[in-house]
PDB file of C-alpha atoms in Angstrom:
ATOM      1  CA  MET A1276     101.491 131.464 107.802  1.00  0.00           C
ATOM      2  CA  GLU A1277     101.997 127.979 108.825  1.00  0.00           C
ATOM      3  CA  LEU A1278      98.738 128.245 110.493  1.00  0.00           C
ATOM      4  CA  PHE A1279      96.711 128.556 106.656  1.00  0.00           C
ATOM      5  CA  PHE A1280      99.276 126.970 104.833  1.00  0.00           C
ATOM      6  CA  PRO A1281     101.247 124.218 106.570  1.00  0.00           C
ATOM      7  CA  TYR A1282     104.026 121.624 105.385  1.00  0.00           C
ATOM      8  CA  GLU A1283     102.758 118.652 107.916  1.00  0.00           C
ATOM      9  CA  ILE A1284      99.597 118.495 109.665  1.00  0.00           C
ATOM     10  CA  SER A1285      98.716 116.006 112.212  1.00  0.00           C
ATOM     11  CA  ARG A1286      95.912 113.628 112.474  1.00  0.00           C
ATOM     12  CA  VAL A1287      93.732 116.664 114.425  1.00  0.00           C
ATOM     13  CA  SER A1288      95.035 119.233 112.189  1.00  0.00           C
ATOM     14  CA  TYR A1289      92.956 117.099 109.772  1.00  0.00           C
ATOM     15  CA  PHE A1290      90.449 116.199 110.844  1.00  0.00           C
ATOM     16  CA  PHE A1291      89.499 119.909 112.163  1.00  0.00           C
ATOM     17  CA  ARG A1292      90.485 120.955 108.984  1.00  0.00           C
ATOM     18  CA  HIS A1293      88.549 118.874 106.944  1.00  0.00           C
ATOM     19  CA  LEU A1294      85.284 119.545 109.419  1.00  0.00           C
ATOM     20  CA  LEU A1295      85.676 122.986 108.876  1.00  0.00           C
ATOM     21  CA  PHE A1296      85.965 122.800 104.828  1.00  0.00           C
ATOM     22  CA  GLY A1297      82.888 120.716 105.105  1.00  0.00           C
ATOM     23  CA  LEU A1298      81.436 123.240 105.830  1.00  0.00           C
ATOM     24  CA  VAL A1299      82.617 125.489 103.991  1.00  0.00           C
ATOM     25  CA  CYS A1300      81.243 123.800 101.521  1.00  0.00           C
ATOM     26  CA  THR A1301      78.302 123.070 102.697  1.00  0.00           C
ATOM     27  CA  LEU A1302      77.199 126.734 103.694  1.00  0.00           C
ATOM     28  CA  THR A1303      78.482 127.973  99.935  1.00  0.00           C
ATOM     29  CA  SER A1304      76.016 124.934  98.277  1.00  0.00           C
ATOM     30  CA  PRO A1305      73.190 126.985  97.451  1.00  0.00           C
ATOM     31  CA  ILE A1306      75.093 129.072  95.283  1.00  0.00           C
ATOM     32  CA  PHE A1307      75.798 126.384  93.241  1.00  0.00           C
ATOM     33  CA  LYS A1308      72.503 125.517  92.882  1.00  0.00           C
ATOM     34  CA  ASP A1309      70.254 126.315  89.814  1.00  0.00           C
ATOM     35  CA  PRO A1310      67.789 129.438  90.367  1.00  0.00           C
ATOM     36  CA  ARG A1311      66.296 129.802  86.760  1.00  0.00           C
ATOM     37  CA  ASN A1312      67.361 132.880  86.167  1.00  0.00           C
ATOM     38  CA  GLN A1313      68.713 134.720  83.526  1.00  0.00           C
ATOM     39  CA  GLU A1314      71.619 136.225  85.907  1.00  0.00           C
ATOM     40  CA  LEU A1315      73.084 132.605  85.490  1.00  0.00           C
ATOM     41  CA  ALA A1316      75.772 133.343  83.028  1.00  0.00           C
ATOM     42  CA  LEU A1317      76.587 135.973  84.677  1.00  0.00           C
ATOM     43  CA  ARG A1318      77.169 134.136  88.095  1.00  0.00           C
ATOM     44  CA  ILE A1319      78.581 131.608  86.642  1.00  0.00           C
ATOM     45  CA  ILE A1320      82.425 132.526  86.400  1.00  0.00           C
ATOM     46  CA  PRO A1321      82.825 133.072  90.475  1.00  0.00           C
ATOM     47  CA  ILE A1322      80.466 130.114  91.057  1.00  0.00           C
ATOM     48  CA  VAL A1323      83.438 128.707  88.826  1.00  0.00           C
ATOM     49  CA  LEU A1324      86.391 129.983  90.868  1.00  0.00           C
ATOM     50  CA  LEU A1325      85.055 129.404  93.916  1.00  0.00           C
ATOM     51  CA  ALA A1326      84.921 125.711  93.467  1.00  0.00           C
ATOM     52  CA  ILE A1327      88.892 125.808  92.006  1.00  0.00           C
ATOM     53  CA  ALA A1328      89.807 127.658  95.576  1.00  0.00           C
ATOM     54  CA  LEU A1329      87.474 125.518  97.261  1.00  0.00           C
ATOM     55  CA  ILE A1330      89.066 122.286  95.695  1.00  0.00           C
ATOM     56  CA  ALA A1331      92.876 123.738  94.996  1.00  0.00           C
ATOM     57  CA  TYR A1332      92.779 124.800  99.310  1.00  0.00           C
ATOM     58  CA  HIS A1333      91.068 120.970  99.596  1.00  0.00           C
ATOM     59  CA  ILE A1334      94.044 118.901  97.567  1.00  0.00           C
ATOM     60  CA  PHE A1335      96.990 121.876  98.505  1.00  0.00           C
ATOM     61  CA  PHE A1336      96.907 123.069 101.974  1.00  0.00           C
ATOM     62  CA  ILE A1337      94.826 119.650 103.499  1.00  0.00           C
ATOM     63  CA  ILE A1338      95.057 116.951 101.685  1.00  0.00           C
ATOM     64  CA  ARG A1339      99.256 117.227 101.319  1.00  0.00           C
ATOM     65  CA  PRO A1340     100.154 118.303 104.656  1.00  0.00           C
ATOM     66  CA  ARG A1341      98.565 115.111 105.680  1.00  0.00           C
ATOM     67  CA  CYS A1342     100.354 113.098 103.277  1.00  0.00           C
ATOM     68  CA  ASN A1343     103.758 114.271 103.374  1.00  0.00           C
ATOM     69  CA  ASP A1344     103.120 113.715 107.988  1.00  0.00           C
ATOM     70  CA  ILE A1345     102.620 109.841 107.034  1.00  0.00           C
ATOM     71  CA  GLY A1346     105.829 110.301 105.192  1.00  0.00           C
ATOM     72  CA  ILE A1347     104.276 109.274 101.618  1.00  0.00           C
ATOM     73  CA  HIS A1348     103.584 111.074  97.816  1.00  0.00           C
ATOM     74  CA  TRP A1349     102.428 114.284  97.924  1.00  0.00           C
ATOM     75  CA  ALA A1350     100.962 113.110  94.550  1.00  0.00           C
ATOM     76  CA  TRP A1351      98.424 110.915  96.424  1.00  0.00           C
ATOM     77  CA  SER A1352      96.676 113.906  97.536  1.00  0.00           C
ATOM     78  CA  PHE A1353      94.582 113.971  93.635  1.00  0.00           C
ATOM     79  CA  ILE A1354      93.387 110.595  94.660  1.00  0.00           C
ATOM     80  CA  THR A1355      90.543 112.565  96.086  1.00  0.00           C
ATOM     81  CA  LEU A1356      89.465 113.443  93.564  1.00  0.00           C
ATOM     82  CA  VAL A1357      87.844 110.125  92.711  1.00  0.00           C
ATOM     83  CA  PRO A1358      84.616 109.796  93.651  1.00  0.00           C
ATOM     84  CA  TYR A1359      83.741 107.142  96.697  1.00  0.00           C
ATOM     85  CA  ILE A1360      87.443 106.280  96.681  1.00  0.00           C
ATOM     86  CA  ASN A1361      88.833 109.466  98.115  1.00  0.00           C
ATOM     87  CA  ILE A1362      86.471 108.608 101.502  1.00  0.00           C
ATOM     88  CA  VAL A1363      88.528 105.072 101.761  1.00  0.00           C
ATOM     89  CA  PHE A1364      91.827 107.551 101.399  1.00  0.00           C
ATOM     90  CA  GLY A1365      90.535 109.869 103.469  1.00  0.00           C
ATOM     91  CA  LEU A1366      90.090 107.564 106.153  1.00  0.00           C
ATOM     92  CA  VAL A1367      93.606 105.306 105.814  1.00  0.00           C
ATOM     93  CA  LEU A1368      94.850 110.232 105.985  1.00  0.00           C
ATOM     94  CA  LEU A1369      93.106 110.419 109.139  1.00  0.00           C
ATOM     95  CA  PHE A1370      94.340 107.134 110.948  1.00  0.00           C
ATOM     96  CA  TRP A1371      97.771 106.527 109.893  1.00  0.00           C
ATOM     97  CA  PRO A1372     100.468 107.374 112.381  1.00  0.00           C
ATOM     98  CA  PRO A1373     102.741 110.029 111.657  1.00  0.00           C
ATOM     99  CA  LYS A1374     106.120 109.403 109.830  1.00  0.00           C
ATOM    100  CA  ALA A1375     107.869 109.560 113.404  1.00  0.00           C
ATOM    101  CA  ASP A1376     105.788 107.365 114.839  1.00  0.00           C
ATOM    102  CA  ASN A1377     106.290 104.500 111.802  1.00  0.00           C
ATOM    103  CA  LEU A1378     109.840 104.570 113.228  1.00  0.00           C
TER     104      LEU A1378
END
């Protein structure tokens, strides 16, 4: 279970998890586009649930473990919901050394 739901992750693991998350989002993005048909109302609930699941996995199992690894409070992971700031915060998480190296 530690592989999918870690408490802490290293910089390399964070980088590859972010790449995999981006790939999954890219592959599922056609689902979120408007097909301009009557079936949209039937498809909207699974689309919203998929989006919520992807965002929740990203925050709680990619960003939060990296926050734990560098020694900051896990609540900082919610800053990734803010556009443009999330890019800077993601780069900070990528390049900040683990708390063991900070001592």
